CSV table of C-alpha atoms in Angstrom, one decimal:
chain,number,residue,atom,x,y,z
A,2,MET,CA,114.0,56.8,286.8
A,3,THR,CA,117.7,55.8,286.1
A,4,PHE,CA,120.5,57.5,284.4
A,5,ASP,CA,123.6,55.7,285.8
A,6,PHE,CA,127.0,55.5,284.5
A,7,PHE,CA,127.5,52.4,287.0
A,8,LYS,CA,126.1,49.0,287.4
A,9,THR,CA,123.6,49.1,290.6
A,10,LYS,CA,122.0,46.6,292.2
A,11,ASP,CA,118.4,46.9,294.0
A,12,PHE,CA,118.9,45.6,297.5
A,13,TYR,CA,115.0,45.5,298.1
A,14,SER,CA,114.3,43.5,295.0
A,15,ASP,CA,117.2,41.3,295.6
A,16,LEU,CA,116.3,40.4,299.1
A,17,PHE,CA,112.1,40.1,298.9
A,18,GLU,CA,111.8,38.9,295.4
A,19,LYS,CA,114.8,37.1,294.4
A,20,HIS,CA,116.1,36.1,297.8
A,21,GLN,CA,119.7,36.6,297.0
A,22,LEU,CA,122.2,39.1,298.3
A,23,ILE,CA,125.8,39.8,297.3
A,24,ASP,CA,128.3,38.3,299.7
A,25,ARG,CA,129.6,41.9,300.7
A,26,TYR,CA,127.0,41.8,303.3
A,27,HIS,CA,128.0,39.2,305.8
A,28,ARG,CA,124.9,39.4,308.0
A,29,ILE,CA,121.4,41.2,308.1
A,30,TYR,CA,119.3,41.6,310.9
A,31,TYR,CA,115.9,42.8,311.5
A,32,LYS,CA,115.8,44.0,315.2
A,33,ASP,CA,117.1,40.9,317.0
A,34,THR,CA,116.3,38.5,314.2
A,35,LEU,CA,119.1,37.3,312.0
A,36,LEU,CA,117.8,37.2,308.5
A,37,THR,CA,118.7,33.7,306.9
A,38,ASN,CA,115.7,33.6,304.1
A,39,TYR,CA,118.3,34.3,301.3
A,40,ASN,CA,121.2,32.9,299.3
A,41,THR,CA,124.5,34.7,298.8
A,42,VAL,CA,126.0,35.3,295.4
A,43,THR,CA,129.7,36.3,295.0
A,44,SER,CA,130.5,39.9,293.8
A,45,ILE,CA,133.2,40.7,291.6
A,46,GLN,CA,133.0,44.4,291.5
A,47,LYS,CA,135.7,46.7,292.7
A,48,GLN,CA,133.0,48.8,294.2
A,49,ASP,CA,129.4,47.6,294.6
A,50,ILE,CA,126.5,50.3,294.3
A,51,ILE,CA,123.5,49.0,296.2
A,52,THR,CA,120.2,51.1,296.2
A,53,LEU,CA,116.9,50.6,298.2
A,54,TYR,CA,118.6,49.4,301.5
A,55,PRO,CA,115.9,50.0,303.9
A,56,ASP,CA,117.2,51.4,307.1
A,57,TYR,CA,114.9,49.1,309.4
A,58,LEU,CA,117.6,46.4,308.9
A,59,THR,CA,121.1,46.5,310.0
A,60,SER,CA,123.9,44.9,308.2
A,61,GLN,CA,127.4,43.7,309.0
A,62,PHE,CA,129.9,44.0,306.2
A,63,LEU,CA,132.4,41.2,305.0
A,64,GLU,CA,135.6,41.8,306.8
A,65,GLY,CA,137.8,44.4,305.1
A,66,TYR,CA,135.2,46.2,303.4
A,67,CYS,CA,133.4,49.6,304.3
A,68,ALA,CA,130.4,51.5,302.9
A,69,LYS,CA,129.3,54.9,302.1
A,70,THR,CA,125.6,55.5,303.0
A,71,ILE,CA,123.6,58.0,301.0
A,72,TYR,CA,119.8,58.8,301.6
A,73,GLN,CA,117.5,57.7,298.9
A,74,LYS,CA,114.0,58.3,299.6
A,75,ALA,CA,111.2,57.7,302.5
A,76,GLY,CA,109.5,54.3,302.8
A,77,PHE,CA,106.2,53.4,304.8
A,78,ALA,CA,105.3,50.7,307.0
A,79,ILE,CA,103.0,49.3,309.6
A,80,ASP,CA,104.9,48.2,312.7
A,81,LEU,CA,103.0,45.5,314.7
A,82,HIS,CA,105.4,44.7,317.3
A,83,ALA,CA,103.4,46.8,320.1
A,84,PHE,CA,100.0,45.2,319.3
A,85,SER,CA,98.7,42.1,321.0
A,86,SER,CA,95.7,41.9,318.5
A,87,PHE,CA,94.6,43.9,315.2
A,88,GLN,CA,91.7,45.7,317.1
A,89,ASP,CA,94.7,47.1,319.4
A,90,TYR,CA,96.6,48.6,316.0
A,91,LEU,CA,93.1,49.9,314.7
A,92,LYS,CA,92.2,52.0,317.7
A,93,THR,CA,95.6,53.9,316.9
A,94,LEU,CA,94.2,55.2,313.5
A,95,LYS,CA,92.2,58.4,313.5
A,96,SER,CA,88.6,57.9,314.5
A,97,SER,CA,87.3,59.3,311.2
A,98,PHE,CA,89.4,57.1,309.1
A,99,ARG,CA,88.9,54.0,311.4
A,100,LYS,CA,84.9,54.5,310.6
A,101,VAL,CA,85.4,54.9,306.9
A,102,ILE,CA,87.3,51.4,306.8
A,103,VAL,CA,84.9,49.4,309.0
A,104,ARG,CA,81.8,51.1,307.2
A,105,SER,CA,83.6,50.2,303.9
A,106,VAL,CA,84.1,46.4,305.0
A,107,ASN,CA,80.5,46.4,306.2
A,108,ARG,CA,79.3,47.7,302.9
A,109,LEU,CA,81.1,45.6,300.6
A,110,GLU,CA,80.1,42.4,302.7
A,111,ALA,CA,76.4,43.4,302.6
A,112,CYS,CA,76.2,44.2,298.9
A,113,PHE,CA,78.1,41.0,297.6
A,114,ASN,CA,78.9,37.4,298.3
A,115,ILE,CA,82.2,38.2,299.9
A,116,SER,CA,85.4,36.0,300.7
A,117,TYR,CA,88.9,36.3,301.4
A,118,THR,CA,91.6,33.8,300.7
A,119,MET,CA,95.4,33.9,301.5
A,120,TYR,CA,97.3,31.7,299.3
A,121,TYR,CA,100.5,31.1,301.2
A,122,GLY,CA,102.4,27.9,300.7
A,123,HIS,CA,99.8,26.3,298.8
A,124,ILE,CA,98.1,27.3,295.2
A,125,ASN,CA,97.1,25.2,292.2
A,126,LYS,CA,99.1,26.4,289.0
A,127,GLY,CA,96.1,26.9,286.9
A,128,VAL,CA,94.7,29.0,289.8
A,129,TYR,CA,97.8,31.0,290.2
A,130,THR,CA,98.0,31.7,286.4
A,131,GLN,CA,94.2,32.7,286.3
A,132,LEU,CA,94.8,35.1,289.3
A,133,MET,CA,98.1,36.5,287.7
A,134,GLY,CA,96.2,37.4,284.7
A,135,ALA,CA,93.3,38.9,286.4
A,136,LEU,CA,95.8,41.2,288.6
A,137,PHE,CA,97.8,42.2,285.4
A,138,ASN,CA,94.4,43.2,283.6
A,139,MET,CA,93.2,45.2,286.8
A,140,ILE,CA,96.5,47.2,286.6
A,141,GLU,CA,96.5,47.7,282.9
A,142,CYS,CA,92.7,48.8,283.0
A,143,ARG,CA,93.4,51.2,286.1
A,144,PHE,CA,96.2,53.0,284.3
A,145,GLN,CA,94.5,53.1,281.1
A,146,GLU,CA,91.7,54.9,282.8
A,147,ARG,CA,94.3,57.2,284.6
A,148,ASP,CA,95.9,57.7,281.5
A,149,GLY,CA,99.3,57.1,283.2
A,150,ARG,CA,102.2,54.4,283.3
A,151,ASN,CA,103.0,51.7,285.5
A,152,LYS,CA,106.5,50.1,285.4
A,153,VAL,CA,105.4,46.9,286.7
A,154,LEU,CA,103.6,45.9,283.7
A,155,LYS,CA,107.0,46.2,281.8
A,156,GLN,CA,108.7,43.7,284.3
A,157,TRP,CA,105.5,41.3,284.5
A,158,ASN,CA,107.2,38.3,283.1
A,159,ALA,CA,109.6,38.4,285.7
A,160,TYR,CA,106.9,38.5,288.4
A,161,LEU,CA,105.1,35.8,286.6
A,162,GLU,CA,108.0,33.6,286.6
A,163,LEU,CA,109.3,33.9,290.1
A,164,ALA,CA,106.3,34.3,292.2
A,165,TYR,CA,104.7,30.8,291.9
A,166,GLN,CA,107.5,28.8,293.6
A,167,ASN,CA,108.0,31.5,296.0
A,168,ILE,CA,104.2,31.1,297.2
A,169,LEU,CA,104.9,27.4,297.4
A,170,ASP,CA,108.1,28.0,299.6
A,171,LYS,CA,106.1,30.5,302.0
A,172,LYS,CA,108.4,33.6,300.4
A,173,ALA,CA,105.4,35.1,298.7
A,174,SER,CA,101.7,35.0,299.1
A,175,LEU,CA,98.7,35.9,297.1
A,176,PHE,CA,95.7,37.7,299.1
A,177,VAL,CA,92.3,37.6,297.0
A,178,ILE,CA,89.0,39.2,297.7
A,179,TYR,CA,86.5,37.2,296.0
A,180,SER,CA,82.8,38.0,295.0
A,181,ASP,CA,81.3,34.8,294.4
A,182,ASP,CA,83.9,33.0,292.4
A,183,GLU,CA,85.3,36.2,290.8
A,184,PRO,CA,88.6,37.8,291.9
A,185,ILE,CA,88.1,41.6,292.6
A,186,GLU,CA,91.0,42.8,294.4
A,187,ILE,CA,94.4,40.8,294.4
A,188,SER,CA,97.7,41.5,296.2
A,189,LEU,CA,100.9,40.0,295.6
A,190,ASN,CA,103.3,40.1,298.7
A,191,PHE,CA,106.9,38.9,299.1
A,192,HIS,CA,108.0,37.4,302.8
A,193,CYS,CA,111.2,37.6,304.6
A,194,GLU,CA,111.1,36.1,308.0
A,195,ASN,CA,108.2,38.1,309.7
A,196,ILE,CA,108.2,40.9,307.2
A,197,ILE,CA,105.7,41.3,304.6
A,198,TYR,CA,106.2,43.6,301.6
A,199,SER,CA,103.3,44.6,299.6
A,200,ALA,CA,104.6,44.7,296.2
A,201,ILE,CA,101.6,44.7,293.7
A,202,SER,CA,98.0,45.0,294.1
A,203,SER,CA,95.1,46.4,292.1
A,204,TYR,CA,91.3,45.9,292.0
A,205,LYS,CA,88.5,45.8,289.6
A,206,LEU,CA,87.5,49.3,288.7
A,207,GLU,CA,83.5,49.0,289.0
A,208,TYR,CA,84.3,48.3,292.8
A,209,SER,CA,85.6,51.8,293.2
A,210,LYS,CA,83.2,52.9,295.6
A,211,PHE,CA,84.1,50.4,298.0
A,212,SER,CA,87.5,51.1,298.9
A,213,LEU,CA,89.0,47.7,298.1
A,214,GLY,CA,92.6,49.1,298.5
A,215,ASN,CA,91.9,50.0,302.2
A,216,ILE,CA,89.8,46.8,302.6
A,217,GLU,CA,92.8,44.9,301.3
A,218,ILE,CA,95.0,46.2,304.0
A,219,TYR,CA,92.5,45.8,306.6
A,220,LYS,CA,92.2,42.1,306.1
A,221,GLN,CA,95.7,41.5,305.4
A,222,LEU,CA,96.5,43.0,308.8
A,223,GLU,CA,94.2,40.6,310.4
A,224,TRP,CA,96.0,37.9,308.7
A,225,CYS,CA,99.5,39.4,309.7
A,226,MET,CA,98.4,39.5,313.4
A,227,ALA,CA,97.4,36.0,313.3
A,228,ASN,CA,100.5,34.7,311.7
A,229,GLY,CA,103.1,36.3,313.6
A,230,ILE,CA,104.2,38.9,311.1
A,231,LYS,CA,105.7,42.3,312.7
A,232,LEU,CA,106.1,44.5,309.7
A,233,PHE,CA,103.6,45.2,307.0
A,234,ASP,CA,105.9,47.2,304.3
A,235,MET,CA,104.3,49.3,301.7
A,236,GLY,CA,107.6,50.5,300.2
A,237,TYR,CA,108.2,53.9,298.8
A,238,GLY,CA,105.9,56.5,297.5
A,239,SER,CA,104.1,59.0,299.7
A,240,PHE,CA,100.6,58.0,298.5
A,241,ASP,CA,97.5,59.1,300.6
A,242,TYR,CA,96.7,55.5,301.7
A,243,LYS,CA,100.1,54.9,303.1
A,244,LEU,CA,100.2,58.2,304.9
A,245,ARG,CA,97.0,57.0,306.5
A,246,TRP,CA,97.9,53.6,307.5
A,247,SER,CA,101.5,53.6,308.4
A,248,ASN,CA,102.8,54.2,312.0
A,249,TYR,CA,106.6,53.9,310.7
A,250,THR,CA,108.5,55.9,308.3
A,251,TYR,CA,111.8,54.7,307.5
A,252,ALA,CA,114.5,55.7,305.0
A,253,PHE,CA,115.8,53.8,301.7
A,254,HIS,CA,119.9,54.3,301.6
A,255,ALA,CA,122.3,53.3,299.0
A,256,HIS,CA,125.5,51.6,300.1
A,257,ILE,CA,128.6,52.2,297.7
A,258,ILE,CA,130.9,49.3,299.2
A,259,SER,CA,134.5,48.9,298.8
A,260,LYS,CA,137.6,47.8,300.4
A,261,SER,CA,138.8,50.8,301.5
A,262,ASN,CA,138.0,54.8,301.3
A,263,SER,CA,139.2,56.5,298.2
A,264,LEU,CA,138.7,59.5,296.2
A,265,ILE,CA,136.9,57.1,293.7
A,266,LEU,CA,134.7,56.0,296.7
A,267,GLU,CA,134.1,59.7,297.8
A,268,GLY,CA,133.0,60.6,294.2
A,269,LEU,CA,130.6,58.0,293.6
A,270,ALA,CA,128.8,58.9,296.8
A,271,GLN,CA,128.6,62.7,295.8
A,272,TYR,CA,127.4,61.8,292.4
A,273,PHE,CA,124.7,59.4,294.0
A,274,LYS,CA,123.8,61.9,296.7
A,275,TYR,CA,122.9,64.5,293.9
A,276,LYS,CA,121.3,62.2,291.7
A,277,PHE,CA,118.9,61.2,294.5
A,278,LYS,CA,118.2,64.7,295.2
A,279,LEU,CA,117.4,65.4,291.7
A,280,ILE,CA,115.3,62.6,291.4
A,281,ASN,CA,113.1,63.3,294.5
A,282,TYR,CA,112.7,66.9,293.3
A,283,LEU,CA,111.3,65.7,290.2
A,284,ILE,CA,109.0,63.2,291.8
A,285,SER,CA,107.8,66.0,294.2
A,286,ASN,CA,106.9,68.2,291.3
A,287,ASN,CA,105.2,65.2,289.4
A,288,LEU,CA,107.8,65.9,286.5
A,289,ASN,CA,109.0,62.4,285.9
A,290,ASN,CA,105.4,61.1,285.4
A,291,LYS,CA,104.7,64.0,282.8
A,292,PHE,CA,108.2,63.2,280.9
A,293,TYR,CA,107.2,59.7,280.5
A,294,ASN,CA,103.7,60.2,279.7
A,295,ILE,CA,104.9,62.5,276.8
A,296,LEU,CA,107.4,59.6,275.7
A,297,ASP,CA,104.5,56.8,275.9
A,298,TYR,CA,101.9,59.4,274.0
A,299,PHE,CA,104.5,59.0,271.0
A,300,LYS,CA,105.2,55.5,271.2
A,301,ASP,CA,101.5,54.6,271.2
A,302,LYS,CA,99.3,57.3,270.0
A,303,ASN,CA,96.3,54.8,269.7
A,304,SER,CA,96.3,54.3,273.3
A,305,THR,CA,93.8,56.5,275.2
A,306,ALA,CA,91.7,56.7,278.3
A,307,SER,CA,88.3,55.7,278.3
A,308,SER,CA,85.5,56.4,280.7
A,309,ILE,CA,81.7,56.3,280.6
A,310,ASP,CA,79.7,58.9,282.3
A,311,TYR,CA,76.1,58.5,283.8
A,312,VAL,CA,73.7,59.9,286.0
A,313,PHE,CA,70.8,58.7,288.2
A,314,GLU,CA,67.5,60.0,288.3
A,315,ASN,CA,64.9,59.1,290.9
A,316,THR,CA,61.8,57.9,289.8
A,317,GLN,CA,58.5,56.6,291.3
A,318,ASP,CA,57.8,52.8,291.4
A,319,ILE,CA,57.0,51.5,287.7
A,320,ASN,CA,56.2,48.2,286.3
A,321,VAL,CA,59.3,47.2,284.7
A,322,GLU,CA,59.0,43.7,285.1
A,323,VAL,CA,56.9,43.2,282.1
A,324,HIS,CA,60.6,43.7,280.4
A,325,LYS,CA,63.3,40.9,280.3
A,326,SER,CA,66.1,42.0,282.9
A,327,LEU,CA,69.5,42.1,281.3
A,328,ASN,CA,72.1,39.4,282.0
A,329,LEU,CA,75.0,41.6,283.3
A,330,ASN,CA,77.6,38.8,282.8
A,331,THR,CA,77.1,39.2,279.0
A,332,PRO,CA,80.3,41.1,278.0
A,333,SER,CA,78.3,43.8,276.0
A,334,PHE,CA,76.7,44.9,279.5
A,335,ASN,CA,80.0,45.2,281.3
A,336,PHE,CA,79.6,49.0,281.0
A,337,LEU,CA,76.7,48.9,283.3
A,338,LYS,CA,78.4,47.0,286.3
A,339,ARG,CA,80.0,50.3,287.6
A,340,PRO,CA,76.9,52.3,287.9
A,341,LEU,CA,75.1,49.4,289.1
A,342,PHE,CA,77.6,48.9,291.9
A,343,ASP,CA,77.4,52.5,292.5
A,344,PHE,CA,73.7,52.2,293.3
A,345,LEU,CA,74.3,49.2,295.5
A,346,TYR,CA,76.8,51.0,297.5
A,347,LYS,CA,74.4,54.1,297.8
A,348,HIS,CA,71.2,52.2,298.6
A,349,GLN,CA,72.9,49.3,300.7
A,350,GLU,CA,71.2,46.9,298.2
A,351,HIS,CA,72.6,43.2,297.8
A,352,LYS,CA,73.6,42.4,294.2
A,353,ASP,CA,71.4,39.1,294.1
A,354,HIS,CA,68.1,41.3,294.8
A,355,VAL,CA,68.7,43.8,292.0
A,356,ALA,CA,67.8,43.9,288.2
A,357,VAL,CA,68.7,46.1,285.7
A,358,TYR,CA,66.0,46.7,282.7
A,359,PRO,CA,66.1,48.5,279.5
A,360,ASN,CA,63.9,52.0,279.7
A,361,PRO,CA,61.9,51.3,276.5
A,362,ASN,CA,61.2,55.1,276.5
A,363,LYS,CA,64.4,56.7,276.3
A,364,ALA,CA,67.7,55.4,274.6
A,365,ASN,CA,70.6,54.9,276.6
A,366,SER,CA,68.6,54.7,279.6
A,367,TYR,CA,67.9,51.9,282.0
A,368,VAL,CA,66.1,51.2,285.4
A,369,ILE,CA,67.7,49.5,288.3
A,370,LYS,CA,65.4,48.0,290.8
A,371,GLY,CA,66.1,46.7,294.2
A,372,LYS,CA,64.3,45.6,297.1
A,373,SER,CA,63.7,49.1,298.4
A,374,SER,CA,65.1,51.4,295.9
A,375,ILE,CA,64.6,52.1,292.1
A,376,VAL,CA,66.1,54.9,289.6
A,377,PHE,CA,66.6,55.6,286.1
A,378,LEU,CA,70.1,55.1,284.7
A,379,LYS,CA,71.1,57.7,282.0
A,380,MET,CA,74.4,56.9,280.2
A,381,ASN,CA,76.0,60.0,278.7
A,382,SER,CA,78.3,58.4,276.3
C-alpha cells in the first residue's frame, strides 16, 4: 500500500533484483563481507527516501551525508552461520514440525517420481520461458482459488525480463520440484554474495496435501548448506511457515538521506514514521487486503473463485477393470487430479500403480484403485 507525496526507492528490490544502489551508500556490509555485487547509480535528489533496508546489513554513507532511520516492518530469515550441516539446523526446529516435514518429503517421493533441480548459472532460454510461464499459472490459480490479490502478477513482465540473465550471471536461481517431467513447485530466488532472497514461489494446487512449500524450503536449505549460503531470507510478511522455519527476525528500515539535518528532514522522518505505523495497523487487521479485494471486485466482476468438492467412500473390491481406465492427462479430466493425489497421500500408493475408472452405476462418481486400496470418489460439483 502506498500513498506517498515523495518519490521513494526500494532498497531490497534494487539490491537483490536489479543489483544497483544509489551512490549515497558508500559501502554495504553483511557481517564482515563487503558487498560488491551491484552497480552504483548517481542520485540527483536533495533528499533520498529509501525503503525496505534490511538491518542485517550495515552501511556507510557517502561523505557529507547523514540519514534518518525509521522502522518499517519485520523480516524473517534462516541464519545458517552456526551450522556445519543441514541436519544440524534441522535439529533446532520443534520436534513435531520436523517430523511433519520429513514425513512430507518421504510421502511425496513415495507417491511420485520426484526430482529436484536448481538452475543457477545455466538454463536454456526455452526451459526458462516454460518454467516462468508455469510459475505464473501456479500463482494465478492459487489466488483465484483464494479469491485474493497478488501484486507479483502485476509486475510479472519485469521479473520475466530481468531473471533470465541474472540466473546466467549467478545473481538469481530457479528451484524446481519435478514429478516426472512436470514442474509442480517453482521458486525464484535472487542472490547477493552469500545471501539468498526467496522472492516468489508457488505450486500446483492438486498437490496441496503434500506441503510442497515446506519441502521446497527443506530442499533449498540442503542446497544452501552445500554451496556456502549463510542467510536464506524469506522477506517480510508474518506467515505461519516463516514463523516455523525462521531462526532470525530482523527489521526493515527506511532511510531518509540528506546532506544535513534540517526541519525538512525531520518532517519527512515524522511523516514516514506515522505512515508505516498506519500501514502495519491495517495489515495486522487485514484491512488492506479487504480494501484491495473490493477494488478488484468492481474491476472484474466476472472473476470468481472456483473449487470442486468431493468425498471418498470405502468399498469392497469390485471388478472395475472390465471398464477402460481414464487418461488423466486429458484436460477434461484435470478436475480428478486433486482427489486422486489426496488418495495417494492418504493410502501411500504410487501414482504409477493407480487407475481411475468411471462408475457406471452413479453419475459424477468414479472408482480409484491402487495396489492395496480401492475407494469410490463422488464429485459434488
